[in-house]
Coordinates of C-alpha atoms and ligand atoms in Angstrom, one line a residue:
M1 CA -23.4 5.9 -8.7
S2 CA -20.9 4.2 -6.5
K3 CA -21.8 3.1 -2.9
V4 CA -19.6 3.7 0.2
L5 CA -20.1 2.1 3.5
V6 CA -18.7 4.0 6.6
S7 CA -18.7 1.5 9.4
D8 CA -17.0 3.6 12.2
P9 CA -17.7 7.2 13.2
I10 CA -15.8 9.6 11.0
D11 CA -15.9 13.4 10.8
Q12 CA -18.6 14.9 8.6
A13 CA -15.9 16.6 6.4
G14 CA -15.1 13.1 5.1
I15 CA -18.8 12.2 4.4
D16 CA -19.2 15.4 2.5
I17 CA -16.2 14.5 0.2
L18 CA -17.5 11.0 -0.4
S19 CA -21.0 12.3 -1.1
Q20 CA -19.6 14.2 -4.2
V21 CA -19.1 10.9 -6.0
A22 CA -21.1 8.2 -4.1
T23 CA -24.1 7.3 -2.1
V24 CA -22.8 7.1 1.5
D25 CA -24.3 4.8 4.1
V26 CA -23.1 5.3 7.7
K27 CA -23.7 2.1 9.7
T28 CA -21.7 1.8 12.8
N29 CA -21.4 -1.0 15.4
L30 CA -22.2 -3.7 12.9
K31 CA -21.5 -7.2 14.0
P32 CA -19.1 -9.2 11.6
A33 CA -22.0 -11.2 10.3
E34 CA -24.0 -8.1 9.6
L35 CA -21.1 -6.6 7.7
I36 CA -20.6 -9.7 5.7
E37 CA -24.3 -9.7 4.7
I38 CA -24.3 -6.1 3.3
I39 CA -20.7 -5.5 2.2
G40 CA -21.4 -7.1 -1.3
E41 CA -23.3 -3.9 -2.3
Y42 CA -20.5 -1.5 -1.7
D43 CA -17.6 -0.2 -3.8
A44 CA -15.7 1.2 -0.9
L45 CA -15.5 0.8 2.9
M46 CA -14.3 3.5 5.2
I47 CA -13.3 2.5 8.8
R48 CA -11.4 3.6 11.9
S49 CA -10.0 1.2 14.4
G50 CA -13.4 -0.2 15.4
T51 CA -14.1 -2.4 12.4
Q52 CA -12.1 -5.6 12.0
V53 CA -12.0 -6.2 8.3
S54 CA -11.4 -9.9 8.2
K55 CA -10.7 -12.2 5.2
E56 CA -14.4 -13.3 5.3
I57 CA -15.6 -9.7 5.1
I58 CA -13.2 -9.0 2.2
E59 CA -14.3 -12.1 0.3
A60 CA -17.9 -11.0 0.7
G61 CA -17.0 -7.6 -0.6
T62 CA -17.1 -8.7 -4.2
Q63 CA -17.6 -5.1 -5.5
L64 CA -15.0 -3.5 -3.2
K65 CA -12.4 -1.4 -4.9
I66 CA -10.9 0.3 -1.8
I67 CA -10.8 0.1 2.0
G68 CA -9.9 3.4 3.6
R69 CA -8.6 3.4 7.2
A70 CA -9.1 6.9 8.7
G71 CA -5.9 6.6 10.8
V72 CA -2.4 5.1 10.6
G73 CA -2.6 1.5 11.7
V74 CA -4.0 -1.0 9.2
D75 CA -3.6 -3.9 11.5
N76 CA -7.4 -4.2 11.7
V77 CA -7.5 -5.0 8.0
D78 CA -6.5 -8.3 6.4
V79 CA -4.3 -6.5 3.9
P80 CA -3.0 -9.7 2.2
A81 CA -6.6 -10.8 1.6
A82 CA -7.4 -7.4 0.2
T83 CA -4.4 -7.4 -2.0
R84 CA -5.2 -10.8 -3.4
Q85 CA -8.7 -9.6 -4.3
G86 CA -7.3 -6.4 -5.9
I87 CA -8.6 -4.0 -3.3
V88 CA -6.6 -0.9 -2.6
V89 CA -6.1 -0.3 1.1
V90 CA -5.3 3.3 2.0
N91 CA -4.6 5.1 5.3
S92 CA -3.8 8.5 6.6
P93 CA -0.2 8.3 7.6
E94 CA 0.1 11.7 9.1
G95 CA -3.4 13.0 9.9
N96 CA -3.2 12.1 13.6
T97 CA 0.5 12.2 14.3
I98 CA 0.3 15.3 16.5
A99 CA -2.8 14.0 18.4
A100 CA -1.1 10.6 19.2
A101 CA 2.2 12.3 20.2
E102 CA 0.4 14.7 22.5
H103 CA -1.6 11.9 24.0
A104 CA 1.6 10.1 24.9
L105 CA 3.1 13.2 26.4
A106 CA -0.1 13.9 28.3
M107 CA 0.1 10.3 29.6
M108 CA 3.7 10.8 30.7
L109 CA 2.9 14.0 32.7
S110 CA -0.3 12.5 34.1
L111 CA 1.6 9.4 35.3
S112 CA 4.3 11.6 36.9
R113 CA 1.7 13.8 38.8
Y114 CA -1.1 11.2 39.3
I115 CA -3.5 13.7 37.7
P116 CA -6.3 11.3 37.0
D117 CA -6.5 9.9 40.5
A118 CA -5.9 13.4 42.1
N119 CA -8.7 14.7 40.0
A120 CA -11.0 11.8 41.0
S121 CA -10.2 12.4 44.7
V122 CA -11.1 16.1 44.6
K123 CA -14.4 15.2 42.8
R124 CA -15.1 12.7 45.7
N125 CA -14.8 15.8 48.0
E126 CA -11.4 14.8 49.4
W127 CA -8.4 17.1 49.8
D128 CA -5.4 14.7 49.9
R129 CA -2.1 16.4 49.0
K130 CA 0.2 13.7 50.4
T131 CA -0.8 10.7 48.3
F132 CA -0.2 12.6 45.0
V133 CA 3.4 13.7 45.4
G134 CA 4.8 13.2 41.9
A135 CA 8.1 13.3 40.0
E136 CA 9.5 15.9 37.5
V137 CA 10.3 14.9 34.0
Y138 CA 13.0 17.6 33.7
K139 CA 16.5 16.0 33.4
K140 CA 15.0 12.6 33.4
T141 CA 15.7 10.1 30.6
L142 CA 13.0 9.3 28.1
G143 CA 13.4 6.1 26.0
I144 CA 11.5 6.3 22.7
V145 CA 10.9 3.0 21.0
G146 CA 10.2 3.8 17.4
L147 CA 11.5 7.1 16.1
G148 CA 9.0 7.5 13.2
K149 CA 6.5 10.3 12.8
I150 CA 5.0 10.2 16.3
G151 CA 8.2 9.2 18.1
S152 CA 10.0 12.1 16.5
H153 CA 7.3 14.6 17.6
V154 CA 7.4 13.3 21.1
A155 CA 11.2 13.7 21.1
G156 CA 11.0 17.3 20.0
V157 CA 8.5 18.2 22.8
A158 CA 10.3 16.1 25.5
R159 CA 13.6 17.8 24.6
A160 CA 12.1 21.2 25.1
M161 CA 11.0 20.0 28.5
G162 CA 14.6 19.3 29.4
M163 CA 14.6 15.5 29.0
R164 CA 17.5 13.4 27.9
L165 CA 16.5 11.3 25.0
L166 CA 17.4 7.7 24.1
A167 CA 15.8 5.9 21.1
F168 CA 15.6 2.4 19.8
D169 CA 14.7 2.0 16.2
P170 CA 16.7 -0.5 14.1
F171 CA 15.5 1.2 10.8
I172 CA 16.8 4.7 11.3
S173 CA 20.3 6.1 11.1
T174 CA 22.3 7.4 14.0
E175 CA 22.5 10.8 12.1
R176 CA 18.7 11.0 11.8
A177 CA 18.4 10.2 15.5
E178 CA 20.9 12.8 16.4
Q179 CA 19.1 15.4 14.2
I180 CA 16.1 14.7 16.4
G181 CA 18.2 15.1 19.5
C182 CA 18.2 11.4 20.4
Q183 CA 21.0 9.0 21.2
L184 CA 20.3 5.7 19.3
V185 CA 20.9 2.8 21.6
D186 CA 19.9 -0.9 21.7
L187 CA 16.7 -1.9 23.4
D188 CA 18.4 -3.3 26.5
L189 CA 20.3 -0.1 27.2
L190 CA 17.2 1.9 26.8
L191 CA 15.3 -0.3 29.2
Q192 CA 18.1 -0.1 31.7
Q193 CA 18.5 3.6 31.6
A194 CA 15.2 5.2 30.9
D195 CA 12.9 6.8 33.6
Y196 CA 10.1 6.9 31.0
I197 CA 9.6 4.6 28.1
T198 CA 7.2 5.4 25.3
L199 CA 6.3 3.1 22.5
H200 CA 5.7 4.3 18.9
I201 CA 6.1 1.3 16.7
P202 CA 3.7 -0.7 14.6
K203 CA 2.4 -4.1 15.8
T204 CA 4.1 -6.8 13.8
P205 CA 5.1 -10.4 14.6
E206 CA 8.5 -8.9 15.8
T207 CA 7.0 -6.3 18.1
T208 CA 4.2 -8.5 19.6
H209 CA 5.1 -8.8 23.3
L210 CA 8.3 -6.9 22.6
I211 CA 7.9 -5.7 26.2
N212 CA 7.5 -9.0 28.1
A213 CA 8.3 -10.1 31.6
E214 CA 12.0 -10.5 30.9
R215 CA 12.3 -6.9 29.4
L216 CA 10.1 -5.4 32.2
A217 CA 12.6 -6.9 34.6
K218 CA 15.4 -4.9 33.0
M219 CA 13.6 -1.6 33.7
K220 CA 14.4 0.6 36.7
P221 CA 12.1 0.4 39.7
N222 CA 11.2 4.1 39.2
A223 CA 10.5 3.6 35.5
R224 CA 7.1 4.3 33.9
I225 CA 6.0 2.9 30.5
I226 CA 3.5 4.4 28.0
N227 CA 1.9 2.6 25.1
C228 CA -0.1 4.8 22.7
A229 CA 0.9 2.7 19.8
R230 CA -0.7 -0.7 19.6
G231 CA -2.1 -3.2 22.0
G232 CA -0.1 -6.4 22.3
I233 CA 3.3 -4.7 22.1
I234 CA 3.3 -5.0 25.9
D235 CA 2.4 -8.4 27.4
E236 CA -0.5 -7.1 29.7
D237 CA -0.3 -10.0 32.2
A238 CA 3.4 -9.5 32.6
L239 CA 2.9 -5.7 33.0
A240 CA 0.2 -6.2 35.6
A241 CA 2.6 -8.5 37.5
A242 CA 5.6 -6.1 37.3
L243 CA 3.4 -3.2 38.6
S244 CA 1.9 -5.2 41.4
E245 CA 5.3 -6.5 42.5
G246 CA 6.7 -2.9 42.4
K247 CA 9.3 -3.8 39.7
I248 CA 8.4 -0.7 37.8
A249 CA 6.7 2.5 38.9
G250 CA 3.8 3.0 36.5
A251 CA 2.2 2.4 33.2
A252 CA -0.2 4.4 30.9
L253 CA -2.0 2.5 28.2
D254 CA -4.2 3.8 25.4
V255 CA -4.3 0.5 23.5
Y256 CA -4.9 -3.1 24.5
E257 CA -4.4 -6.6 23.4
S258 CA -8.1 -6.8 22.9
E259 CA -10.3 -3.8 22.4
P260 CA -12.6 -2.8 24.1
L261 CA -10.6 -3.9 27.1
G262 CA -12.4 -6.8 28.8
E263 CA -11.5 -8.4 32.2
S264 CA -8.1 -7.1 33.1
K265 CA -5.8 -7.2 36.2
L266 CA -4.8 -3.7 35.1
R267 CA -8.1 -2.2 36.1
S268 CA -7.6 -3.1 39.7
L269 CA -4.3 -1.4 40.0
G270 CA -3.9 2.0 41.7
K271 CA -2.8 5.5 40.8
E272 CA 0.3 4.2 39.1
V273 CA -1.8 3.0 36.2
I274 CA -3.7 5.1 33.7
L275 CA -5.9 3.6 31.1
T276 CA -7.6 5.5 28.3
P277 CA -9.9 3.9 25.7
H278 CA -7.8 4.3 22.5
L279 CA -8.0 8.0 22.4
G280 CA -4.7 8.8 20.8
A281 CA -6.2 10.0 17.6
S282 CA -9.3 11.5 19.2
T283 CA -8.9 15.2 18.7
T284 CA -11.2 17.3 16.6
E285 CA -8.2 18.3 14.5
A286 CA -7.0 14.8 13.9
Q287 CA -10.4 13.5 13.1
V288 CA -11.0 16.2 10.5
N289 CA -7.5 15.5 9.0
V290 CA -7.9 11.7 8.7
A291 CA -11.4 11.9 7.5
I292 CA -10.5 14.3 4.7
D293 CA -7.3 12.5 3.8
V294 CA -8.9 9.1 3.5
A295 CA -12.2 10.3 1.9
E296 CA -10.3 12.1 -0.8
Q297 CA -8.4 9.0 -1.6
I298 CA -11.6 6.9 -1.8
R299 CA -13.2 9.6 -4.0
D300 CA -10.1 9.5 -6.3
V301 CA -10.0 5.7 -6.6
L302 CA -13.8 5.6 -7.3
L303 CA -13.1 8.2 -10.1
G304 CA -10.3 5.9 -11.5
L305 CA -7.4 8.0 -10.1
A306 CA -4.5 6.9 -8.0
A307 CA -4.5 6.9 -4.2
R308 CA -1.6 8.8 -2.6
S309 CA -1.3 6.6 0.5
A310 CA -2.0 3.1 -0.6
V311 CA -0.4 0.6 1.7
N312 CA -0.6 -2.3 -0.8
I313 CA 0.6 -0.8 -4.1
P314 CA 3.9 0.9 -4.9
G315 CA 4.0 4.1 -2.9
L316 CA 4.6 7.1 -5.2
N317 CA 3.9 10.7 -4.7
P318 CA 1.2 12.0 -7.0
D319 CA 3.6 14.1 -9.0
V320 CA 5.7 11.1 -10.0
L321 CA 2.6 9.1 -10.7
E322 CA 1.2 11.9 -12.9
E323 CA 4.5 11.9 -14.8
L324 CA 4.5 8.1 -15.2
K325 CA 0.9 7.8 -16.1
P326 CA 1.4 7.8 -20.0
Y327 CA 4.2 5.2 -19.5
M328 CA 2.0 3.1 -17.3
Q329 CA -0.5 2.9 -20.2
L330 CA 2.4 2.0 -22.6
A331 CA 3.6 -0.7 -20.2
E332 CA 0.1 -2.2 -19.9
T333 CA -0.5 -2.2 -23.6
L334 CA 2.9 -3.8 -24.3
G335 CA 2.1 -6.3 -21.5
R336 CA -1.2 -7.2 -23.2
L337 CA 0.5 -7.5 -26.6
V338 CA 3.5 -9.6 -25.6
G339 CA 1.2 -11.9 -23.5
Q340 CA -1.0 -12.6 -26.5
L341 CA 2.0 -13.1 -28.9
A342 CA 3.6 -15.5 -26.4
G343 CA 0.3 -17.4 -25.9
G344 CA 0.4 -20.3 -23.5
R345 CA 1.9 -20.0 -20.1
V346 CA 4.5 -17.2 -19.6
E347 CA 7.3 -18.2 -17.3
L348 CA 9.6 -15.2 -17.6
L349 CA 8.9 -11.5 -18.3
N350 CA 11.9 -9.3 -19.0
V351 CA 11.1 -5.6 -18.6
R352 CA 13.8 -3.3 -20.0
L353 CA 13.6 0.5 -19.4
Q354 CA 15.4 2.3 -22.1
G355 CA 16.6 5.9 -22.7
E356 CA 15.3 8.4 -20.2
L357 CA 13.0 5.8 -18.7
A358 CA 16.1 4.0 -17.4
T359 CA 16.5 6.6 -14.7
N360 CA 12.8 6.6 -13.7
K361 CA 11.0 4.8 -10.9
S362 CA 10.4 1.5 -12.5
Q363 CA 8.3 -0.5 -10.1
P364 CA 5.0 0.9 -11.2
L365 CA 5.9 0.3 -14.8
V366 CA 6.7 -3.4 -14.1
V367 CA 3.4 -3.7 -12.2
A368 CA 1.6 -2.1 -15.2
A369 CA 3.3 -4.5 -17.6
L370 CA 2.3 -7.5 -15.4
K371 CA -1.3 -6.2 -15.3
G372 CA -1.3 -6.1 -19.1
L373 CA 0.3 -9.5 -19.4
L374 CA -2.2 -11.1 -17.0
Y375 CA -5.3 -9.5 -18.5
Q376 CA -5.7 -12.3 -21.0
A377 CA -6.1 -14.8 -18.1
L378 CA -7.8 -12.7 -15.4
R379 CA -9.6 -9.9 -17.3
E380 CA -11.0 -7.2 -14.9
R381 CA -9.8 -9.2 -11.9
V382 CA -6.2 -8.1 -12.3
N383 CA -5.3 -4.6 -11.3
Y384 CA -2.3 -2.6 -10.0
V385 CA -2.9 -4.0 -6.5
N386 CA -2.8 -7.7 -7.2
A387 CA -0.8 -8.0 -10.5
T388 CA 2.5 -8.8 -8.7
I389 CA 1.0 -11.4 -6.4
E390 CA -1.0 -13.0 -9.2
A391 CA 2.2 -13.2 -11.3
K392 CA 4.1 -14.7 -8.5
E393 CA 1.4 -17.3 -7.8
R394 CA 1.5 -18.2 -11.5
G395 CA 5.3 -18.7 -11.3
I396 CA 6.1 -15.8 -13.6
R397 CA 9.6 -14.6 -13.0
V398 CA 10.2 -10.9 -13.6
I399 CA 13.6 -9.5 -14.5
E400 CA 14.0 -5.8 -14.7
T401 CA 16.8 -4.2 -16.6
R402 CA 17.8 -0.7 -17.7
D403 CA 19.6 0.7 -20.7
A404 CA 20.1 4.4 -20.8
S405 CA 22.1 4.2 -24.0
V406 CA 19.1 3.4 -26.2
K407 CA 18.4 6.8 -27.8
D408 CA 15.9 6.0 -30.6
Y409 CA 13.1 7.7 -28.5
A410 CA 13.3 9.8 -25.4
G411 CA 12.2 6.8 -23.4
S412 CA 11.1 3.4 -24.5
L413 CA 10.0 0.1 -22.9
H414 CA 11.0 -3.3 -24.1
L415 CA 9.1 -6.4 -22.9
E416 CA 10.2 -10.0 -23.6
A417 CA 8.0 -12.8 -22.6
T418 CA 9.2 -16.4 -22.5
G419 CA 6.7 -19.2 -22.1
S420 CA 5.7 -22.7 -23.0
L421 CA 5.4 -21.7 -26.7
G422 CA 8.6 -19.7 -27.1
T423 CA 9.9 -16.1 -26.7
H424 CA 8.4 -12.9 -28.1
S425 CA 9.3 -9.3 -27.6
V426 CA 7.7 -5.9 -28.1
T427 CA 9.0 -2.4 -27.8
G428 CA 7.0 0.8 -27.5
A429 CA 7.5 4.4 -27.0
L430 CA 5.5 7.6 -26.6
L431 CA 5.8 10.0 -29.5
G432 CA 6.0 13.8 -29.1
D433 CA 2.2 14.1 -28.7
G434 CA 2.2 11.5 -26.0
E435 CA 0.7 8.8 -28.4
I436 CA 1.8 5.2 -27.9
Y437 CA 3.7 3.6 -30.8
L438 CA 4.8 0.1 -31.2
T439 CA 8.4 0.4 -32.4
N440 CA 9.6 -3.2 -32.6
I441 CA 8.0 -6.6 -32.7
D442 CA 10.2 -9.7 -32.3
G443 CA 13.3 -7.7 -33.3
F444 CA 11.7 -6.1 -36.4
P445 CA 11.5 -2.3 -36.4
I446 CA 8.0 -0.9 -37.0
S447 CA 6.2 2.3 -36.2
V448 CA 2.5 1.8 -35.6
P449 CA 0.1 3.0 -33.0
P450 CA -1.6 0.0 -31.3
S451 CA -5.3 -0.4 -32.1
Q452 CA -8.0 -2.5 -30.5
Y453 CA -7.8 -5.4 -33.0
M454 CA -4.6 -6.3 -34.7
V455 CA -3.0 -9.1 -36.7
F456 CA 0.7 -9.8 -36.8
T457 CA 2.4 -12.1 -39.2
L458 CA 5.9 -13.4 -39.4
H459 CA 6.6 -13.9 -43.1
R460 CA 9.2 -13.9 -45.9
D461 CA 9.5 -10.4 -47.5
M462 CA 8.6 -11.2 -51.1
P463 CA 6.4 -9.8 -53.9
G464 CA 2.7 -10.5 -53.7
I465 CA 2.4 -11.5 -50.1
I466 CA 0.7 -8.3 -48.9
G467 CA -1.8 -8.6 -51.8
K468 CA -2.6 -12.2 -51.0
L469 CA -3.2 -11.5 -47.3
G470 CA -5.3 -8.5 -48.2
S471 CA -7.5 -10.5 -50.6
L472 CA -7.8 -13.3 -48.0
L473 CA -9.0 -11.0 -45.3
G474 CA -11.3 -9.2 -47.8
S475 CA -12.9 -12.5 -48.7
F476 CA -13.8 -12.9 -45.1
N477 CA -15.2 -9.3 -45.0
V478 CA -12.3 -8.2 -42.6
N479 CA -11.6 -4.5 -43.2
I480 CA -7.9 -3.4 -42.9
A481 CA -7.5 0.0 -41.3
S482 CA -3.7 0.2 -41.6
M483 CA -0.8 -2.1 -42.5
Q484 CA 2.9 -1.9 -42.0
V485 CA 5.8 -4.2 -42.7
G486 CA 9.0 -4.2 -40.6
R487 CA 12.1 -5.9 -42.0
K488 CA 15.7 -5.9 -41.3
I489 CA 16.9 -6.9 -44.8
V490 CA 15.2 -6.8 -48.2
R491 CA 13.5 -10.2 -49.0
G492 CA 14.5 -11.5 -45.6
D493 CA 12.2 -12.3 -42.7
A494 CA 9.7 -9.6 -41.8
V495 CA 6.7 -8.9 -39.6
M496 CA 3.5 -7.3 -40.8
A497 CA 1.3 -5.4 -38.4
L498 CA -2.3 -4.9 -39.5
S499 CA -5.0 -3.0 -37.7
I500 CA -8.4 -4.3 -38.4
D501 CA -11.8 -2.8 -37.7
D502 CA -13.3 -5.8 -36.0
P503 CA -12.1 -9.0 -34.2
L504 CA -10.7 -11.6 -36.6
P505 CA -13.4 -14.2 -37.2
D506 CA -12.7 -17.7 -35.9
G507 CA -10.7 -20.0 -38.2
I508 CA -9.1 -17.2 -40.3
L509 CA -5.7 -17.4 -38.5
T510 CA -5.2 -20.9 -39.8
E511 CA -6.0 -19.7 -43.4
I512 CA -3.5 -16.9 -43.0
I513 CA -0.8 -19.3 -42.0
K514 CA -1.5 -21.3 -45.2
V515 CA -0.5 -18.3 -47.4
P516 CA 2.8 -19.2 -49.0
G517 CA 5.6 -17.2 -47.3
I518 CA 3.7 -16.6 -44.0
R519 CA 5.3 -18.6 -41.2
D520 CA 3.2 -17.5 -38.3
A521 CA 0.3 -15.3 -37.5
Y522 CA -1.2 -13.9 -34.3
T523 CA -4.3 -12.0 -33.6
V524 CA -4.5 -9.7 -30.6
T525 CA -7.0 -7.6 -28.8
L526 CA -5.6 -4.5 -27.0
Ligands
NAD601 N1 -3.3 5.4 19.9 C1 -3.7 5.9 18.8 O1 -4.8 6.3 18.6 C2 -2.7 6.0 17.7 C3 -2.8 7.0 16.8 C4 -1.9 7.1 15.7 C5 -1.0 6.1 15.6 N2 -0.9 5.0 16.4 C6 0.1 4.0 16.3 O2 1.4 4.6 16.6 C7 2.4 3.8 16.0 C8 3.4 4.7 15.4 O3 2.9 5.5 14.4 P1 3.8 6.4 13.4 O4 2.8 7.2 12.6 O5 4.8 7.1 14.2 O6 4.5 5.3 12.5 P2 5.8 5.5 11.7 O7 5.8 4.4 10.7 O8 6.1 6.9 11.3 O9 6.9 5.1 12.8 C9 7.1 3.8 13.3 C10 8.6 3.6 13.6 O10 8.7 2.3 14.2 C11 10.0 1.8 13.8 N3 10.0 0.4 14.0 C12 9.4 -0.6 13.3 N4 9.6 -1.8 13.8 C13 10.4 -1.6 14.9 C14 10.9 -2.4 15.9 N5 10.8 -3.8 15.8 N6 11.6 -1.9 16.9 C15 11.8 -0.5 16.9 N7 11.3 0.3 16.0 C16 10.6 -0.2 15.0 C17 10.1 2.2 12.3 O11 11.4 2.2 11.9 C18 9.5 3.6 12.4 O12 10.5 4.6 12.5 C19 1.7 2.9 15.1 O13 1.5 1.6 15.7 C20 0.3 3.5 14.9 O14 -0.7 2.5 14.6 C21 -1.8 5.0 17.5
2HG602 O1 -9.4 5.4 14.8 C1 -8.9 5.8 15.8 O2 -9.4 6.6 16.6 C2 -7.5 5.2 16.2 C3 -6.5 5.5 15.2 C4 -5.1 5.1 15.5 O3 -5.1 4.0 16.3 C5 -4.3 4.9 14.3 O4 -3.6 3.9 14.1 O5 -4.3 5.9 13.5

């Protein structure tokens, strides 16, 4: 049975799902060294934002197949290291959208009405109504930085509260922003005009310290800023300075450059600052959503199925993936075959999608072909996650073409591999019953289902050659299960495809090539 480690608190609903297919150990608050020590035993790791999954942890996770982040941000996972090691990283892109949006809105209203400090004063037995005179958000301008899932929900609610909405998001269209009721503007204009600014962007090299001293200086003195996205998008020292100097009116933070928040000038500031301990996703509903979403994906991957929200393999919805599945198998088989025919080092792989396939999502098929191609070199180490990166590192160039005019089969796939030993090509299709057929080898038409052990020859089509080859294999006790010749013209060049029951014993290939008329021979294992 597989083993899953859950290293941050997650909802029981997730544990129940994982327990259907795995032994689940919940061990929270592990130090990095402790995690490194035990991670080697586990097939899957499930985390929230508390666990930093570093390269060292990933490298120690020699059995890991999947890392599941019960939440959106995967910035606490070294995704490139996981990809390199063939580990799928999944998240829950939508499970906590509402929770995070509502937290940002709660922060905005709390900042406006000083609710945390007013509450604390009453609890101290005070009755101070002067200190906590606030501001209304009605008819004020809200600047939303990042108009994705959370930003859009914030926009909808803020609009209903009568706010004017500006948005900065270089990756969305003006039309989309308008649909949401926002005017798309550049960041400078947003900073200059907004009374409230809320951040809903990922943390990337471009967004780190996006809100720095210079940009804080562009904000209005009455402006308040909210960060429920990621720590480090605001430069905390610059923010503390801007607040102390009265350059802006307030800030509410849920996330910090370093978590838990350590020594910070922000702690000593007054009612204009609200700090929460990364609570954006902390609602019962969101925790159930993300736990179920990610646990289901871990369960599926452990059962050999695809994950629906993998961040490091081509994103496809499950319906498309289901439809492509037989073709993925075809692509992988052809990749394995052409890789073995090409032998040596492959430098270029040409993937041609033909017929109906030409209109299909091709990326997964290319990945599957590469996985097959690299199998010879990497065996079980190559998978859909790392095939592209492994190919790139080996200097394999991939060209993808489409030809809808090929009508021999509903959809067929043609792979051509060029390497240090020459060029070889294979074509395959799925027949009516969904069975894979090889339909062309090196330009010669054939129609054979692939089998585990095969021999291919390139020979001169002439009387007696099949008999000679059959006798030769027989003399080595090799049993032929099926045989087919593909030729373009009678007595011209031809290929022979033989399925044999066992691997070809060592040394026989050289004997085959000695048969008069046979120019070349290849043995493959599929
Ligand atoms: N506080 C929490 O507990 C909590 C909970 C959930 C999500 N989050 C964080 O909230 C953020 C937003 O999540 P989401 O689900 O809305 O993500 P999303 O991917 O749906 O939206 C992000 C948006 O940011 C935009 N963007 C990217 N780079 C940008 C840039 N340089 N400038 C402006 N816009 C840019 C993208 O185009 C996209 O529209 C993420 O950082 C996520 O990790 C925090
Ligand atoms: O795990 C959490 O509670 C935080 C999650 C949140 O930051 C996210 O990115 O989804």
